[in-house]
Amino acid sequence: MTQYAIFFNQQWVGDHTEEWFRERGPLARAAVEEIKAAGAYVFAGGLVEEIDEAFSADATSGEVLITDGPYAETKEFLGGLTIVDVPDRATAEHWAAKIAVACGWPQEVRVIK
């Protein structure tokens, strides 16, 4: 079995109405429940949108420095992720497709080593 991270950047979500987001919630939860029922679920969750609530830990200087804000200065940041444990890439693609349809925005998939 191999674990895959299926994730999206918050900026890929796009502008939608509150009603549109309310309609997506049950679809996304149903996709996660389907992953659980198949025995492939490891983790799923969305991240807080307010990037100013992020903080970082950096030990590259030899001492740990905790600072407010994200570590990298970037215009894109992680919005949420799902981790699945599946036998092959085709199965990971299957779950990524289900999540993309349910959420309504693109998903990126990477192997976890």
Short mmCIF file of N, CA and C in Angstrom, two decimals, residues 15-70:
data_model
loop_
_atom_site.label_atom_id
_atom_site.label_comp_id
_atom_site.label_asym_id
_atom_site.label_seq_id
_atom_site.Cartn_x
_atom_site.Cartn_y
_atom_site.Cartn_z
N ASP A 15 -14.18 32.16 -6.59
CA ASP A 15 -15.24 32.94 -5.95
C ASP A 15 -16.59 32.29 -6.21
N HIS A 16 -17.31 31.99 -5.13
CA HIS A 16 -18.61 31.34 -5.25
C HIS A 16 -19.52 31.91 -4.18
N THR A 17 -20.80 31.71 -4.36
CA THR A 17 -21.79 32.19 -3.38
C THR A 17 -21.79 31.28 -2.15
N GLU A 18 -22.35 31.80 -1.06
CA GLU A 18 -22.50 31.00 0.16
C GLU A 18 -23.34 29.76 -0.13
N GLU A 19 -24.37 29.92 -0.93
CA GLU A 19 -25.22 28.79 -1.27
C GLU A 19 -24.42 27.70 -1.99
N TRP A 20 -23.55 28.10 -2.92
CA TRP A 20 -22.73 27.14 -3.65
C TRP A 20 -21.86 26.35 -2.67
N PHE A 21 -21.22 27.05 -1.71
CA PHE A 21 -20.38 26.37 -0.73
C PHE A 21 -21.20 25.44 0.15
N ARG A 22 -22.40 25.86 0.56
CA ARG A 22 -23.26 25.00 1.38
C ARG A 22 -23.62 23.72 0.63
N GLU A 23 -23.81 23.82 -0.68
CA GLU A 23 -24.13 22.63 -1.48
C GLU A 23 -22.93 21.70 -1.59
N ARG A 24 -21.71 22.21 -1.57
CA ARG A 24 -20.51 21.39 -1.73
C ARG A 24 -20.17 20.61 -0.46
N GLY A 25 -20.48 21.18 0.69
CA GLY A 25 -20.13 20.54 1.96
C GLY A 25 -20.60 19.09 2.06
N PRO A 26 -21.88 18.83 1.84
CA PRO A 26 -22.36 17.44 1.92
C PRO A 26 -21.70 16.53 0.88
N LEU A 27 -21.40 17.07 -0.30
CA LEU A 27 -20.75 16.27 -1.34
C LEU A 27 -19.34 15.88 -0.91
N ALA A 28 -18.61 16.84 -0.34
CA ALA A 28 -17.24 16.55 0.13
C ALA A 28 -17.27 15.56 1.29
N ARG A 29 -18.19 15.75 2.23
CA ARG A 29 -18.29 14.80 3.34
C ARG A 29 -18.65 13.40 2.85
N ALA A 30 -19.52 13.31 1.84
CA ALA A 30 -19.89 12.01 1.29
C ALA A 30 -18.69 11.34 0.63
N ALA A 31 -17.85 12.12 -0.06
CA ALA A 31 -16.65 11.54 -0.68
C ALA A 31 -15.72 10.98 0.38
N VAL A 32 -15.55 11.70 1.48
CA VAL A 32 -14.69 11.22 2.57
C VAL A 32 -15.28 9.96 3.20
N GLU A 33 -16.59 9.94 3.38
CA GLU A 33 -17.23 8.73 3.93
C GLU A 33 -17.05 7.54 3.01
N GLU A 34 -17.07 7.77 1.70
CA GLU A 34 -16.85 6.69 0.74
C GLU A 34 -15.41 6.17 0.83
N ILE A 35 -14.46 7.09 1.01
CA ILE A 35 -13.05 6.69 1.19
C ILE A 35 -12.91 5.85 2.46
N LYS A 36 -13.56 6.29 3.53
CA LYS A 36 -13.52 5.53 4.79
C LYS A 36 -14.11 4.14 4.60
N ALA A 37 -15.27 4.06 3.94
CA ALA A 37 -15.93 2.77 3.74
C ALA A 37 -15.06 1.81 2.92
N ALA A 38 -14.24 2.37 2.04
CA ALA A 38 -13.35 1.53 1.22
C ALA A 38 -12.08 1.13 1.95
N GLY A 39 -11.89 1.66 3.17
CA GLY A 39 -10.71 1.32 3.96
C GLY A 39 -9.45 2.05 3.53
N ALA A 40 -9.59 3.14 2.75
CA ALA A 40 -8.42 3.87 2.24
C ALA A 40 -8.14 5.16 3.02
N TYR A 41 -9.00 5.51 3.97
CA TYR A 41 -8.89 6.78 4.68
C TYR A 41 -7.75 6.79 5.69
N VAL A 42 -6.95 7.85 5.66
CA VAL A 42 -5.94 8.09 6.69
C VAL A 42 -6.29 9.40 7.40
N PHE A 43 -6.55 10.46 6.63
CA PHE A 43 -6.83 11.78 7.20
C PHE A 43 -7.48 12.65 6.14
N ALA A 44 -8.33 13.58 6.57
CA ALA A 44 -8.87 14.62 5.69
C ALA A 44 -9.19 15.84 6.53
N GLY A 45 -8.90 17.01 5.99
CA GLY A 45 -9.24 18.23 6.70
C GLY A 45 -8.91 19.47 5.89
N GLY A 46 -9.64 20.51 6.19
CA GLY A 46 -9.40 21.82 5.60
C GLY A 46 -8.62 22.68 6.57
N LEU A 47 -7.89 23.63 6.05
CA LEU A 47 -7.11 24.53 6.89
C LEU A 47 -7.81 25.87 7.02
N VAL A 48 -7.57 26.56 8.10
CA VAL A 48 -8.14 27.89 8.33
C VAL A 48 -7.68 28.81 7.21
N GLU A 49 -8.60 29.56 6.63
CA GLU A 49 -8.27 30.43 5.50
C GLU A 49 -7.41 31.62 5.89
N GLU A 50 -7.52 32.10 7.10
CA GLU A 50 -6.81 33.31 7.51
C GLU A 50 -5.33 33.01 7.67
N ILE A 51 -4.54 33.36 6.66
CA ILE A 51 -3.11 33.06 6.65
C ILE A 51 -2.38 33.81 7.76
N ASP A 52 -2.95 34.91 8.24
CA ASP A 52 -2.30 35.65 9.32
C ASP A 52 -2.37 34.90 10.65
N GLU A 53 -3.14 33.81 10.71
CA GLU A 53 -3.18 32.97 11.91
C GLU A 53 -2.11 31.88 11.88
N ALA A 54 -1.38 31.80 10.77
CA ALA A 54 -0.31 30.80 10.66
C ALA A 54 0.90 31.24 11.48
N PHE A 55 1.71 30.27 11.86
CA PHE A 55 3.01 30.56 12.47
C PHE A 55 3.99 29.52 11.97
N SER A 56 5.25 29.79 12.12
CA SER A 56 6.26 28.87 11.61
C SER A 56 7.34 28.60 12.64
N ALA A 57 7.98 27.45 12.49
CA ALA A 57 9.10 27.06 13.34
C ALA A 57 10.29 26.81 12.42
N ASP A 58 11.42 27.45 12.70
CA ASP A 58 12.61 27.33 11.86
C ASP A 58 13.81 27.02 12.74
N ALA A 59 14.46 25.88 12.49
CA ALA A 59 15.63 25.48 13.27
C ALA A 59 16.90 25.49 12.44
N THR A 60 16.88 26.13 11.26
CA THR A 60 18.04 26.09 10.37
C THR A 60 19.25 26.84 10.93
N SER A 61 19.05 27.75 11.87
CA SER A 61 20.17 28.50 12.44
C SER A 61 20.83 27.76 13.60
N GLY A 62 20.26 26.62 13.97
CA GLY A 62 20.77 25.88 15.12
C GLY A 62 19.91 26.09 16.36
N GLU A 63 19.10 27.13 16.35
CA GLU A 63 18.13 27.38 17.42
C GLU A 63 16.76 27.47 16.79
N VAL A 64 15.75 27.07 17.53
CA VAL A 64 14.39 27.13 17.00
C VAL A 64 13.85 28.55 17.14
N LEU A 65 13.38 29.07 16.02
CA LEU A 65 12.78 30.39 15.99
C LEU A 65 11.32 30.23 15.59
N ILE A 66 10.41 30.64 16.47
CA ILE A 66 8.98 30.60 16.20
C ILE A 66 8.56 32.01 15.81
N THR A 67 7.93 32.14 14.64
CA THR A 67 7.48 33.47 14.19
C THR A 67 6.04 33.40 13.74
N ASP A 68 5.37 34.54 13.83
CA ASP A 68 4.01 34.64 13.33
C ASP A 68 4.04 34.69 11.81
N GLY A 69 3.01 34.13 11.21
CA GLY A 69 2.89 34.16 9.76
C GLY A 69 3.48 32.93 9.11
N PRO A 70 3.19 32.77 7.84
CA PRO A 70 3.72 31.60 7.12
C PRO A 70 5.22 31.71 6.93
#
